[in-house]
Coordinates of C-alpha atoms in Angstrom, one line a residue:
M1191 CA 0.1 0.0 0.1
R1192 CA 1.5 3.3 -1.1
E1193 CA 1.8 5.8 1.7
A1194 CA -0.9 8.7 1.9
I1195 CA 1.6 11.4 1.1
F1196 CA 2.5 9.9 -2.2
E1197 CA -1.1 8.6 -3.1
E1198 CA -3.0 11.5 -2.5
P1199 CA -1.1 13.6 -5.4
L1200 CA -1.6 10.8 -7.7
V1201 CA -5.4 10.8 -6.8
R1202 CA -5.4 14.5 -8.1
Y1203 CA -3.5 13.8 -11.0
E1204 CA -5.9 11.0 -11.9
R1205 CA -8.6 13.4 -11.6
L1206 CA -6.8 15.9 -14.1
L1207 CA -6.5 13.3 -16.5
R1208 CA -9.9 12.2 -16.3
R1209 CA -11.7 15.0 -16.6
R1210 CA -10.3 16.0 -19.9
T1211 CA -12.7 15.6 -22.6
E1212 CA -9.5 14.8 -24.9
V1213 CA -5.8 14.0 -23.9
A1214 CA -4.1 16.5 -25.8
E1215 CA -2.0 14.4 -28.4
T1216 CA -1.1 17.7 -30.3
R1217 CA 2.0 17.8 -28.3
L1218 CA 3.4 14.6 -29.6
D1219 CA 6.1 15.5 -32.4
L1220 CA 5.1 12.6 -34.3
D1221 CA 6.9 11.3 -37.4
V1222 CA 7.1 8.0 -39.0
S1223 CA 10.2 6.7 -37.2
D1224 CA 10.4 3.8 -35.1
E1225 CA 10.6 5.7 -31.7
A1226 CA 7.7 7.9 -32.7
R1227 CA 5.7 4.9 -33.5
T1228 CA 6.6 3.8 -29.8
T1229 CA 5.4 6.9 -28.5
L1230 CA 2.0 6.8 -30.5
S1231 CA 1.7 3.2 -29.2
Y1232 CA 1.7 4.4 -25.7
A1233 CA -0.6 7.2 -26.7
R1234 CA -3.4 4.7 -27.9
L1235 CA -3.0 2.5 -24.8
R1236 CA -3.4 5.8 -22.6
T1237 CA -6.7 6.2 -24.4
L1238 CA -7.6 2.8 -23.7
A1239 CA -7.0 3.2 -20.1
L1240 CA -8.9 6.5 -19.8
A1241 CA -11.9 4.6 -21.1
Q1242 CA -12.9 2.7 -18.1
D1243 CA -14.6 0.1 -19.9
G1244 CA -12.8 -3.1 -18.8
A1245 CA -9.8 -2.6 -20.9
A1246 CA -7.4 -2.8 -17.9
T1247 CA -6.1 -6.4 -18.7
T1248 CA -5.6 -5.4 -22.2
V1249 CA -3.4 -2.6 -21.6
V1250 CA -1.4 -4.4 -18.6
D1251 CA -0.5 -6.9 -21.4
A1252 CA 0.3 -4.4 -23.9
L1253 CA 2.7 -2.4 -21.7
R1254 CA 4.4 -5.7 -21.0
F1255 CA 4.8 -6.3 -24.7
L1256 CA 6.1 -2.7 -25.4
H1257 CA 8.4 -3.0 -22.4
E1258 CA 9.8 -6.0 -23.9
K1259 CA 10.1 -5.0 -27.6
A1260 CA 10.5 -1.3 -27.7
Y1261 CA 11.0 0.6 -24.5
R1262 CA 13.4 -0.5 -21.8
P1263 CA 16.5 0.2 -19.9
D1264 CA 19.0 -1.3 -22.2
A1265 CA 17.5 0.0 -25.6
E1266 CA 19.5 2.3 -27.5
E1267 CA 18.3 5.8 -27.9
T1268 CA 18.1 6.3 -31.5
G1269 CA 16.3 9.1 -33.6
N1270 CA 14.8 11.9 -32.2
W1271 CA 15.6 12.1 -28.3
W1272 CA 12.2 13.9 -27.5
H1273 CA 10.5 10.4 -27.9
W1274 CA 12.7 8.8 -25.7
E1275 CA 13.1 11.3 -22.8
I1276 CA 9.7 13.1 -22.6
G1277 CA 7.0 11.7 -25.2
T1278 CA 6.9 8.3 -24.2
P1279 CA 7.8 8.2 -20.6
R1280 CA 5.2 11.0 -20.0
I1281 CA 2.4 8.9 -21.6
L1282 CA 3.8 5.6 -19.9
L1283 CA 3.6 7.2 -16.4
D1284 CA 0.1 8.7 -17.4
I1285 CA -1.0 5.0 -17.7
C1286 CA 0.6 4.1 -14.5
V1287 CA -1.0 6.4 -12.7
L1288 CA -4.5 5.3 -14.2
L1289 CA -3.9 1.8 -13.9
R1290 CA -1.9 1.9 -10.7
A1291 CA -4.1 -0.7 -9.1
E1292 CA -4.0 -3.2 -11.7
I1293 CA -0.3 -3.1 -12.8
P1294 CA 1.5 -5.5 -10.8
E1295 CA 4.7 -4.3 -8.7
A1296 CA 7.0 -5.9 -10.4
D1297 CA 5.8 -4.7 -13.8
L1298 CA 5.9 -0.9 -12.2
A1299 CA 9.3 -1.4 -10.9
D1300 CA 10.2 -2.3 -14.7
Y1301 CA 8.9 0.7 -16.2
L1302 CA 10.1 3.0 -13.6
A1303 CA 13.7 1.8 -14.2
T1304 CA 13.1 2.6 -17.7
V1305 CA 11.9 6.1 -17.2
R1306 CA 14.8 6.6 -14.8
R1307 CA 17.2 5.5 -17.4
F1308 CA 15.8 8.0 -20.1
C1309 CA 14.9 11.0 -17.8
P1310 CA 16.9 10.7 -14.6
D1311 CA 16.4 14.3 -13.5
P1312 CA 14.8 17.7 -15.1
D1313 CA 18.2 19.3 -15.7
R1314 CA 19.8 17.2 -18.2
R1315 CA 19.2 15.3 -21.5
T1316 CA 20.6 11.7 -21.6
K1317 CA 21.3 11.8 -25.5
T1318 CA 24.2 13.3 -26.8
G1319 CA 24.8 14.5 -30.0
A1320 CA 27.2 16.0 -32.6
R1321 CA 27.1 19.5 -31.0
S1322 CA 27.9 18.2 -27.5
P1323 CA 29.3 14.6 -27.9
S1324 CA 31.0 14.5 -24.3
S1325 CA 28.4 16.2 -22.2
P1326 CA 24.6 16.4 -21.9
V1327 CA 22.6 19.1 -22.8
T1328 CA 21.1 21.3 -20.1
E1329 CA 17.2 21.3 -20.5
T1330 CA 15.3 24.7 -20.5
G1331 CA 12.1 25.9 -21.0
A1332 CA 9.1 23.6 -21.9
N1333 CA 11.6 20.6 -22.3
R1334 CA 12.7 21.2 -18.6
T1335 CA 8.9 21.4 -17.2
D1336 CA 7.9 18.3 -19.1
K1337 CA 10.8 16.3 -17.3
A1338 CA 10.1 17.9 -14.1
L1339 CA 6.5 16.5 -14.3
I1340 CA 7.8 13.3 -15.3
V1341 CA 10.2 12.8 -12.6
A1342 CA 7.5 13.9 -10.0
L1343 CA 5.1 11.3 -11.1
A1344 CA 7.9 8.7 -11.1
G1345 CA 8.7 9.6 -7.7
L1346 CA 5.1 9.4 -6.3
L1347 CA 4.6 6.2 -8.3
A1348 CA 7.9 4.8 -6.8
G1349 CA 7.3 6.3 -3.0
D1350 CA 10.4 8.2 -3.5
S1351 CA 10.5 11.5 -1.7
E1352 CA 13.9 12.7 -3.0
R1353 CA 12.9 12.2 -6.5
V1354 CA 9.9 14.3 -6.1
A1355 CA 11.9 17.0 -4.4
L1356 CA 14.5 16.7 -7.5
A1357 CA 11.4 17.4 -9.8
R1358 CA 10.1 20.4 -7.6
D1359 CA 13.7 21.7 -7.5
G1360 CA 14.1 21.5 -11.2
L1361 CA 11.4 24.2 -11.8
S1362 CA 13.6 27.0 -9.8
S1363 CA 15.5 28.0 -13.0
L1364 CA 12.1 28.6 -14.7
F1365 CA 11.0 31.3 -12.1
Q1366 CA 13.1 33.7 -13.3
Y1367 CA 13.5 36.1 -16.1
V1368 CA 16.1 35.6 -18.7
T1369 CA 18.2 38.0 -20.6
S1370 CA 19.2 35.4 -23.3
G1371 CA 18.4 32.1 -24.7
D1372 CA 15.2 30.2 -23.6
G1373 CA 12.5 31.2 -21.1
F1374 CA 10.5 34.2 -20.3
Y1375 CA 11.6 37.7 -20.6
E1376 CA 10.3 40.8 -18.5
D1377 CA 8.8 42.3 -21.8
G1378 CA 6.7 39.1 -22.0
S1379 CA 8.6 37.4 -24.8
F1380 CA 9.0 33.6 -24.5
I1381 CA 11.9 32.0 -26.6
Q1382 CA 12.7 28.3 -27.0
H1383 CA 15.7 26.6 -29.1
D1384 CA 17.7 30.0 -28.2
T1385 CA 16.2 32.1 -31.0
V1386 CA 12.7 31.3 -31.8
A1387 CA 9.5 33.2 -30.7
Y1388 CA 7.5 30.0 -29.3
T1389 CA 4.9 31.5 -26.9
G1390 CA 2.3 29.7 -28.5
S1391 CA 3.8 26.3 -28.8
Y1392 CA 6.6 25.1 -26.4
G1393 CA 5.3 28.1 -24.2
V1394 CA 2.0 26.6 -23.7
V1395 CA 3.5 23.2 -22.9
L1396 CA 5.8 24.9 -20.1
L1397 CA 2.3 26.6 -18.9
T1398 CA 0.5 23.5 -18.9
S1399 CA 3.3 21.3 -17.3
V1400 CA 3.9 24.0 -14.7
A1401 CA 0.0 24.3 -14.0
E1402 CA 0.0 20.3 -13.6
I1403 CA 2.8 20.1 -11.3
L1404 CA 1.4 22.8 -9.0
A1405 CA -1.7 20.9 -8.9
L1406 CA 0.0 17.5 -8.4
L1407 CA 2.1 18.9 -5.4
H1408 CA -0.4 21.4 -4.1
G1409 CA -1.0 20.5 0.0
S1410 CA 1.9 17.9 -0.3
P1411 CA 5.5 18.1 1.6
W1412 CA 6.8 19.1 -2.1
E1413 CA 4.2 22.0 -2.6
V1414 CA 5.7 24.3 -4.9
T1415 CA 6.4 27.9 -3.0
G1416 CA 8.5 31.0 -3.1
P1417 CA 8.1 34.5 -5.1
G1418 CA 9.7 33.2 -8.1
V1419 CA 6.5 31.4 -9.2
S1420 CA 5.2 34.8 -9.8
V1421 CA 7.3 34.7 -13.1
V1422 CA 4.7 32.0 -14.5
F1423 CA 1.8 33.6 -12.8
D1424 CA 2.5 36.9 -14.6
A1425 CA 3.3 35.6 -17.9
V1426 CA -0.5 34.7 -18.3
E1427 CA -1.5 38.4 -18.9
R1428 CA 2.1 39.4 -19.8
S1429 CA 2.8 36.6 -22.3
F1430 CA -0.1 34.5 -23.6
L1431 CA -3.2 36.5 -23.4
P1432 CA -1.9 39.3 -25.8
F1433 CA -1.6 36.5 -28.3
L1434 CA -4.9 35.1 -28.1
F1435 CA -7.9 36.2 -30.5
E1436 CA -11.5 34.7 -30.0
G1437 CA -9.8 31.5 -28.5
R1438 CA -7.1 31.3 -31.1
M1439 CA -3.2 31.5 -30.6
M1440 CA -1.8 33.4 -33.0
D1441 CA 0.6 31.7 -35.5
A1442 CA 3.1 34.5 -35.0
V1443 CA 4.5 32.8 -32.1
R1444 CA 3.7 29.2 -32.9
G1445 CA 6.8 28.5 -35.0
R1446 CA 7.1 25.2 -36.8
A1447 CA 4.0 24.2 -35.4
I1448 CA 2.0 26.3 -37.8
A1449 CA 2.4 23.2 -40.4
R1450 CA 0.9 20.6 -38.1
Q1451 CA -2.7 19.6 -39.1
H1452 CA -3.9 18.6 -35.6
S1453 CA -2.2 21.6 -33.9
R1454 CA -4.0 24.5 -35.4
D1455 CA -4.5 27.9 -33.7
L1456 CA -8.0 27.0 -32.2
D1457 CA -6.5 23.7 -30.9
I1458 CA -3.6 25.7 -29.2
G1459 CA -6.1 28.3 -27.9
A1460 CA -8.1 25.9 -26.1
A1461 CA -5.2 24.2 -24.5
T1462 CA -4.0 27.6 -23.3
L1463 CA -7.5 28.5 -21.9
D1464 CA -7.4 24.9 -20.3
A1465 CA -3.6 25.7 -18.8
I1466 CA -4.8 29.0 -17.5
R1467 CA -7.8 27.8 -15.7
L1468 CA -6.1 24.9 -14.1
L1469 CA -3.2 27.1 -13.0
A1470 CA -5.9 29.6 -11.3
D1471 CA -6.6 26.8 -8.8
S1472 CA -3.0 27.0 -7.3
A1473 CA -2.6 30.9 -7.7
P1474 CA -3.1 33.5 -5.5
A1475 CA -6.5 35.0 -5.2
E1476 CA -5.7 38.3 -6.9
Y1477 CA -4.4 36.4 -10.0
A1478 CA -7.2 33.9 -10.1
S1479 CA -10.0 36.4 -10.2
R1480 CA -8.6 38.4 -13.0
W1481 CA -8.1 35.4 -15.2
R1482 CA -11.6 34.1 -14.7
E1483 CA -12.6 37.3 -16.5
L1484 CA -10.2 36.6 -19.4
R1485 CA -10.7 40.1 -21.2
R1486 CA -8.9 40.5 -24.3
P1487 CA -6.4 43.4 -23.7
D1488 CA -6.9 46.4 -26.2
G1489 CA -3.8 48.5 -27.0
F1490 CA -0.1 48.1 -28.5
R1491 CA 2.3 45.5 -27.4
V1492 CA 6.0 45.1 -28.4
F1493 CA 7.7 41.9 -27.4
G1494 CA 11.6 43.1 -28.3
A1495 CA 13.2 40.0 -27.1
M1496 CA 11.4 37.8 -29.7
D1497 CA 10.7 40.6 -32.4
R1498 CA 7.0 40.3 -32.3
V1499 CA 4.1 43.2 -32.3
V1500 CA 0.7 42.7 -31.5
H1501 CA -2.2 45.5 -31.7
H1502 CA -5.5 44.8 -30.3
R1503 CA -8.6 46.7 -31.3
P1504 CA -12.2 46.0 -30.1
R1505 CA -13.2 44.3 -33.4
W1506 CA -9.6 43.2 -35.0
A1507 CA -5.9 42.8 -33.9
A1508 CA -2.9 42.4 -36.0
A1509 CA 0.4 40.4 -35.3
L1510 CA 3.6 41.3 -37.0
S1511 CA 6.4 38.9 -37.0
L1512 CA 10.1 40.1 -37.5
S1513 CA 13.5 38.8 -37.3
S1514 CA 17.0 39.9 -36.9
E1515 CA 20.6 38.7 -35.7
R1516 CA 18.6 37.8 -32.2
V1517 CA 15.5 36.3 -33.2
A1518 CA 15.0 33.5 -36.1
R1519 CA 13.3 34.2 -39.3
Y1520 CA 11.6 30.8 -39.1
E1521 CA 12.4 27.2 -37.7
C1522 CA 12.4 24.2 -39.7
G1523 CA 13.4 20.3 -39.2
N1524 CA 12.0 16.9 -38.1
G1525 CA 10.2 17.3 -41.7
E1526 CA 8.1 20.3 -40.4
N1527 CA 7.6 24.2 -41.6
L1528 CA 8.8 23.0 -45.1
H1529 CA 7.6 26.5 -46.6
G1530 CA 8.1 28.9 -43.7
W1531 CA 10.7 30.9 -45.8
Y1532 CA 9.0 34.3 -45.3
T1533 CA 7.2 34.0 -42.0
G1534 CA 9.4 36.1 -40.1
D1535 CA 10.2 38.7 -42.6
G1536 CA 7.4 41.3 -41.7
M1537 CA 4.2 38.9 -42.1
L1538 CA 1.3 40.8 -41.0
S1539 CA -1.6 38.6 -39.7
I1540 CA -4.9 40.4 -39.5
Y1541 CA -7.8 38.9 -37.3
D1542 CA -11.4 40.1 -37.5
L1543 CA -14.5 39.3 -35.2
D1544 CA -16.3 38.7 -38.6
D1545 CA -13.8 36.2 -39.8
P1546 CA -11.7 35.0 -36.7
G1547 CA -11.4 31.5 -38.6
H1548 CA -9.4 32.9 -41.7
Y1549 CA -6.2 31.1 -40.5
T1550 CA -7.7 27.9 -38.8
D1551 CA -9.3 26.8 -42.1
E1552 CA -6.7 25.0 -44.2
Y1553 CA -4.6 28.2 -44.5
W1554 CA -1.2 27.0 -44.2
P1555 CA -1.4 24.0 -46.6
T1556 CA -3.0 26.0 -49.2
V1557 CA -1.6 29.7 -49.1
D1558 CA 1.0 30.8 -51.4
P1559 CA 4.2 30.7 -49.3
Y1560 CA 5.8 33.1 -51.6
R1561 CA 3.4 35.8 -50.8
L1562 CA 2.7 36.1 -47.2
P1563 CA 0.8 39.4 -46.3
G1564 CA 3.2 42.2 -44.9
T1565 CA 6.0 41.1 -46.8
T1566 CA 8.5 42.3 -49.4
V1567 CA 10.2 39.2 -51.2
D1568 CA 12.5 38.2 -54.0
T1569 CA 10.5 36.1 -56.3
R1570 CA 13.2 33.4 -56.3
R1571 CA 11.9 29.6 -56.2
R1572 CA 12.9 28.0 -52.8
E1573 CA 13.8 24.4 -52.0
D1574 CA 12.0 22.7 -49.1
V1575 CA 14.0 23.1 -45.9
G1576 CA 14.4 20.7 -42.9
R1577 CA 12.9 17.7 -45.1
G1578 CA 14.4 14.8 -43.1
S1579 CA 12.1 13.7 -40.3
G1580 CA 13.9 12.7 -37.0
Q1581 CA 16.8 14.9 -37.7
G1582 CA 16.4 17.6 -35.3
T1583 CA 15.6 21.2 -35.8
G1584 CA 17.1 24.5 -37.1
A1585 CA 16.6 28.1 -36.9
I1586 CA 17.1 30.3 -40.0
M1587 CA 18.6 33.6 -38.7
A1588 CA 19.0 37.0 -40.6
P1589 CA 21.9 39.5 -40.3
N1590 CA 20.1 42.8 -39.4
R1591 CA 20.1 44.5 -36.1
I1592 CA 16.9 46.7 -36.7
A1593 CA 13.6 44.9 -35.9
G1594 CA 11.2 45.9 -33.3
G1595 CA 8.7 48.6 -32.2
S1596 CA 7.9 51.4 -29.7
P1597 CA 4.4 52.4 -28.3
V1598 CA 3.0 55.7 -28.7
E1599 CA 0.2 57.7 -26.4
G1600 CA -3.2 56.3 -26.8
G1601 CA -2.5 52.6 -27.3
F1602 CA -1.0 52.8 -30.4
G1603 CA 2.7 52.1 -32.0
T1604 CA 5.1 51.9 -34.7
A1605 CA 7.4 49.0 -35.8
E1606 CA 10.2 48.6 -38.2
L1607 CA 12.5 46.2 -39.9
D1608 CA 15.6 46.3 -41.8
L1609 CA 14.6 43.7 -44.4
Y1610 CA 17.9 41.6 -45.7
G1611 CA 16.5 38.9 -48.4
E1612 CA 17.6 35.3 -47.5
G1613 CA 19.9 34.0 -50.4
S1614 CA 19.2 37.3 -52.0
T1615 CA 20.7 40.8 -52.4
L1616 CA 17.3 42.2 -51.6
R1617 CA 17.3 45.1 -48.9
A1618 CA 14.4 47.4 -47.8
H1619 CA 13.5 49.2 -44.8
K1620 CA 9.9 48.5 -43.6
T1621 CA 7.7 50.5 -41.4
W1622 CA 4.3 50.0 -39.7
H1623 CA 2.2 52.6 -38.0
F1624 CA -0.6 50.9 -35.8
L1625 CA -3.4 53.1 -35.4
D1626 CA -7.2 53.2 -34.0
D1627 CA -8.8 51.8 -37.1
A1628 CA -6.0 51.2 -39.4
V1629 CA -2.4 50.0 -40.0
V1630 CA -0.4 52.2 -42.3
A1631 CA 2.5 50.3 -44.0
L1632 CA 5.7 51.9 -45.6
G1633 CA 8.5 50.6 -47.5
T1634 CA 11.8 52.4 -48.6
D1635 CA 15.0 52.0 -50.1
I1636 CA 14.0 48.6 -51.8
S1637 CA 16.8 47.5 -53.9
S1638 CA 18.2 44.1 -55.3
S1639 CA 20.4 43.0 -58.1
D1640 CA 19.6 39.5 -58.9
G1641 CA 17.7 40.2 -61.8
R1642 CA 14.2 39.0 -60.4
R1643 CA 11.1 40.8 -59.5
I1644 CA 10.4 42.1 -56.0
E1645 CA 7.1 42.2 -54.8
T1646 CA 5.4 43.7 -51.7
I1647 CA 2.4 41.7 -50.5
V1648 CA -0.6 43.5 -49.5
E1649 CA -3.1 40.8 -49.0
N1650 CA -3.5 37.0 -49.3
R1651 CA -6.9 36.2 -47.8
N1652 CA -8.5 32.9 -47.7
L1653 CA -11.8 33.0 -48.9
R1654 CA -12.5 29.5 -48.3
T1655 CA -15.0 28.4 -50.9
D1656 CA -16.6 31.7 -51.8
A1657 CA -15.2 32.5 -55.4
G1658 CA -17.9 35.3 -55.8
R1659 CA -16.8 37.5 -53.0
R1660 CA -17.1 41.0 -53.9
F1661 CA -14.2 42.9 -54.8
V1662 CA -14.0 46.5 -55.9
V1663 CA -11.3 48.8 -57.1
D1664 CA -11.7 52.7 -57.0
G1665 CA -15.6 52.2 -56.9
V1666 CA -15.8 49.5 -59.8
P1667 CA -16.9 46.1 -58.9
Q1668 CA -14.3 43.6 -60.6
N1669 CA -15.1 40.1 -62.2
P1670 CA -14.5 37.4 -59.8
E1671 CA -13.2 34.9 -62.1
L1672 CA -10.6 32.5 -60.8
G1673 CA -7.1 32.5 -62.0
V1674 CA -6.9 35.7 -63.7
E1675 CA -4.1 38.1 -62.6
R1676 CA -5.3 41.5 -63.1
R1677 CA -3.2 45.0 -63.0
Y1678 CA -4.5 48.2 -62.1
L1679 CA -2.4 51.3 -62.5
G1680 CA -2.8 54.5 -60.4
V1681 CA -5.2 52.8 -57.7
Q1682 CA -6.6 55.1 -54.9
W1683 CA -8.5 52.4 -53.1
A1684 CA -9.7 48.6 -53.2
Y1685 CA -12.3 47.0 -51.0
L1686 CA -12.6 43.2 -50.4
E1687 CA -16.2 42.0 -49.0
G1688 CA -15.9 40.5 -45.5
V1689 CA -12.3 41.4 -45.1
G1690 CA -11.8 45.2 -45.2
G1691 CA -10.3 48.3 -47.2
Y1692 CA -7.1 49.3 -48.8
V1693 CA -5.9 52.7 -49.3
F1694 CA -3.1 54.0 -51.3
P1695 CA -2.2 57.4 -50.8
G1696 CA -1.2 59.1 -54.2
G1697 CA -1.9 56.0 -56.0
A1698 CA -0.3 52.7 -56.6
D1699 CA 0.0 50.1 -59.3
L1700 CA -1.8 47.2 -57.7
V1701 CA -1.8 43.4 -58.9
S1702 CA -4.9 41.3 -58.0
L1703 CA -5.4 37.5 -58.3
R1704 CA -8.3 35.5 -57.3
E1705 CA -7.4 31.6 -57.5
E1706 CA -8.0 28.4 -56.0
R1707 CA -5.2 26.8 -54.7
A1708 CA -4.8 23.0 -53.7
G1709 CA -2.2 21.6 -51.0
T1710 CA -1.8 18.8 -48.5
W1711 CA -0.6 19.1 -44.8
H1712 CA 2.2 16.3 -45.7
A1713 CA 3.8 18.8 -48.3
I1714 CA 4.7 21.1 -45.2
D1715 CA 4.9 18.3 -42.7
V1716 CA 6.5 15.1 -44.0
G1717 CA 6.8 14.0 -40.7
A1718 CA 2.8 13.9 -40.5
S1719 CA 1.8 10.3 -39.6
T1720 CA -2.1 10.0 -40.7
A1721 CA -3.7 9.4 -43.7
G1722 CA -5.6 12.8 -43.6
D1723 CA -2.3 14.6 -43.8
E1724 CA -2.2 13.5 -47.3
V1725 CA -5.6 14.4 -48.4
E1726 CA -5.6 17.2 -50.8
V1727 CA -7.5 20.3 -49.8
R1728 CA -8.6 23.3 -51.6
R1729 CA -9.3 26.9 -50.7
I1730 CA -10.1 30.3 -52.6
F1731 CA -7.6 32.9 -52.1
H1732 CA -7.3 36.7 -53.1
T1733 CA -4.1 37.9 -53.3
L1734 CA -3.1 41.6 -53.7
W1735 CA 0.5 42.8 -54.4
L1736 CA 2.7 45.9 -55.4
D1737 CA 5.3 45.0 -58.3
H1738 CA 8.5 46.7 -57.7
G1739 CA 9.9 45.4 -61.0
V1740 CA 13.2 43.3 -61.7
S1741 CA 16.2 44.4 -59.6
P1742 CA 14.6 47.7 -58.5
R1743 CA 16.9 50.5 -56.8
G1744 CA 15.4 52.9 -54.5
A1745 CA 11.7 51.8 -54.6
G1746 CA 9.0 52.3 -52.2
Y1747 CA 5.2 51.9 -51.2
M1748 CA 2.8 53.3 -48.9
Y1749 CA -0.7 51.5 -48.3
V1750 CA -3.2 51.8 -45.4
L1751 CA -5.1 48.7 -44.2
L1752 CA -8.7 49.1 -43.0
P1753 CA -9.6 46.0 -41.0
G1754 CA -13.3 45.6 -41.0
A1755 CA -14.0 48.8 -43.0
S1756 CA -17.1 49.0 -45.4
E1757 CA -16.8 49.9 -48.9
E1758 CA -18.1 53.3 -48.2
G1759 CA -15.8 53.8 -45.1
T1760 CA -12.7 53.0 -47.5
A1761 CA -13.8 55.5 -50.1
R1762 CA -14.3 58.1 -47.7
R1763 CA -10.9 57.5 -46.2
A1764 CA -9.3 57.6 -49.5
A1765 CA -10.6 61.0 -50.1
Q1766 CA -9.3 62.3 -47.0
L1767 CA -5.6 61.0 -47.8

């Protein structure tokens, strides 16, 4: 019989597992490797264990089989370390908690020995690699919290007080702000993998794991206390809520996770809100009462440590993704995010209350990755990046120093970027002014010498299946025919129904294309492991861009985005400028 001080936390944790309507498998960075299949096998057994339909004997037998054939102390840690040290042991221990009354003691001892082999403590990685062949990696951020939870569960199941204390103490480095590398920054930024803006992926994993550990150890001899934990409590409003819109986590802070079919913005938004609700149970009353309101914060925010800007208005929001010598343009690897080339080159994502699911609905497998809104791009053809699954991840950096923003009075602000095209001579200075009802975009000194066209993308909107959506240029409705590229000279304003208006002070030569685009999730995530990832999906997109010509010198642009504006309101604004 397990002592009460160990059993009571396990009872609380089992309650957490069972009250979830769905165990979040979106964390599983699954590919088609053997170690990933092992993780998936355990995940399916966890689903059976949660079912409470008499499947316990089947699960117990299957655990023995997996232990004998795949996950045991003397197994060689091949491929992706995450499956061996986080993915599989976490799920295995979940099953052990759920079926602790049915699993024989000898079997449990075998499983705990395996977990101890691959996840001995929260601080270090057991697998070494080419970058550090002689010494283990020190864990940080979300990986550290995941391992702390694993060590805590293993300690409770084993009745080992020292291991539970080791897990609790492993959180200490997370409860302080960092000035470089992984973790929370005082400005609300969250970085993982040294240079990647990851609030909406690894940050959510960290928040969830901390909430689970606090709940697990609450009221126990190992309760997590001390002033440092306020770093995570403060992060709810400082780091996470600014990137939520109508329950969706903005893609600007999701890194390579944007390429995962089963980890969309709405899924991660729901996981974030679940973590906040759980964290509220352990937080001081002043935090918990505010979180239960979960009001969306209006205003302009700069996250300088991760080169991100967010602007919230009552009916819309904008997220701007920048990059520099400090923060990656994009991350790829493990077969994921193969076409993320321009996501950090000034992509401006507009979210509107009238169409909050624009990015949720098959956006990433169907959008033209060469024409992301807000970017200025060299039209050179690109190769897939990070195509091999299980080969680790890599961040693609930029050489520029200038990237960021500053607030101004009234809840508004300005952002700027010195753009250096990747693999190109393209140079440009880009500026955005975020106002009450508009975003003003300006570009200067746009130059290149590679003999290719340079474009600035004003819009690339997912119209889903609405091929007939009204589009107006200078008061004249346009033919909605698909697949026809149209060029308009000296345009003063344009309007796209259900989206808003576009004003071009002084006039601009605008290119418009409405087309049906087809794609698969597998094309941007070759590590995807389900049949649905290879199913072709189709969506209608309307793209607007400015053509700066071949090898421009000193070109520029200016346009005003009016999210949610009416056709009449757009015409009035154009007449005022």
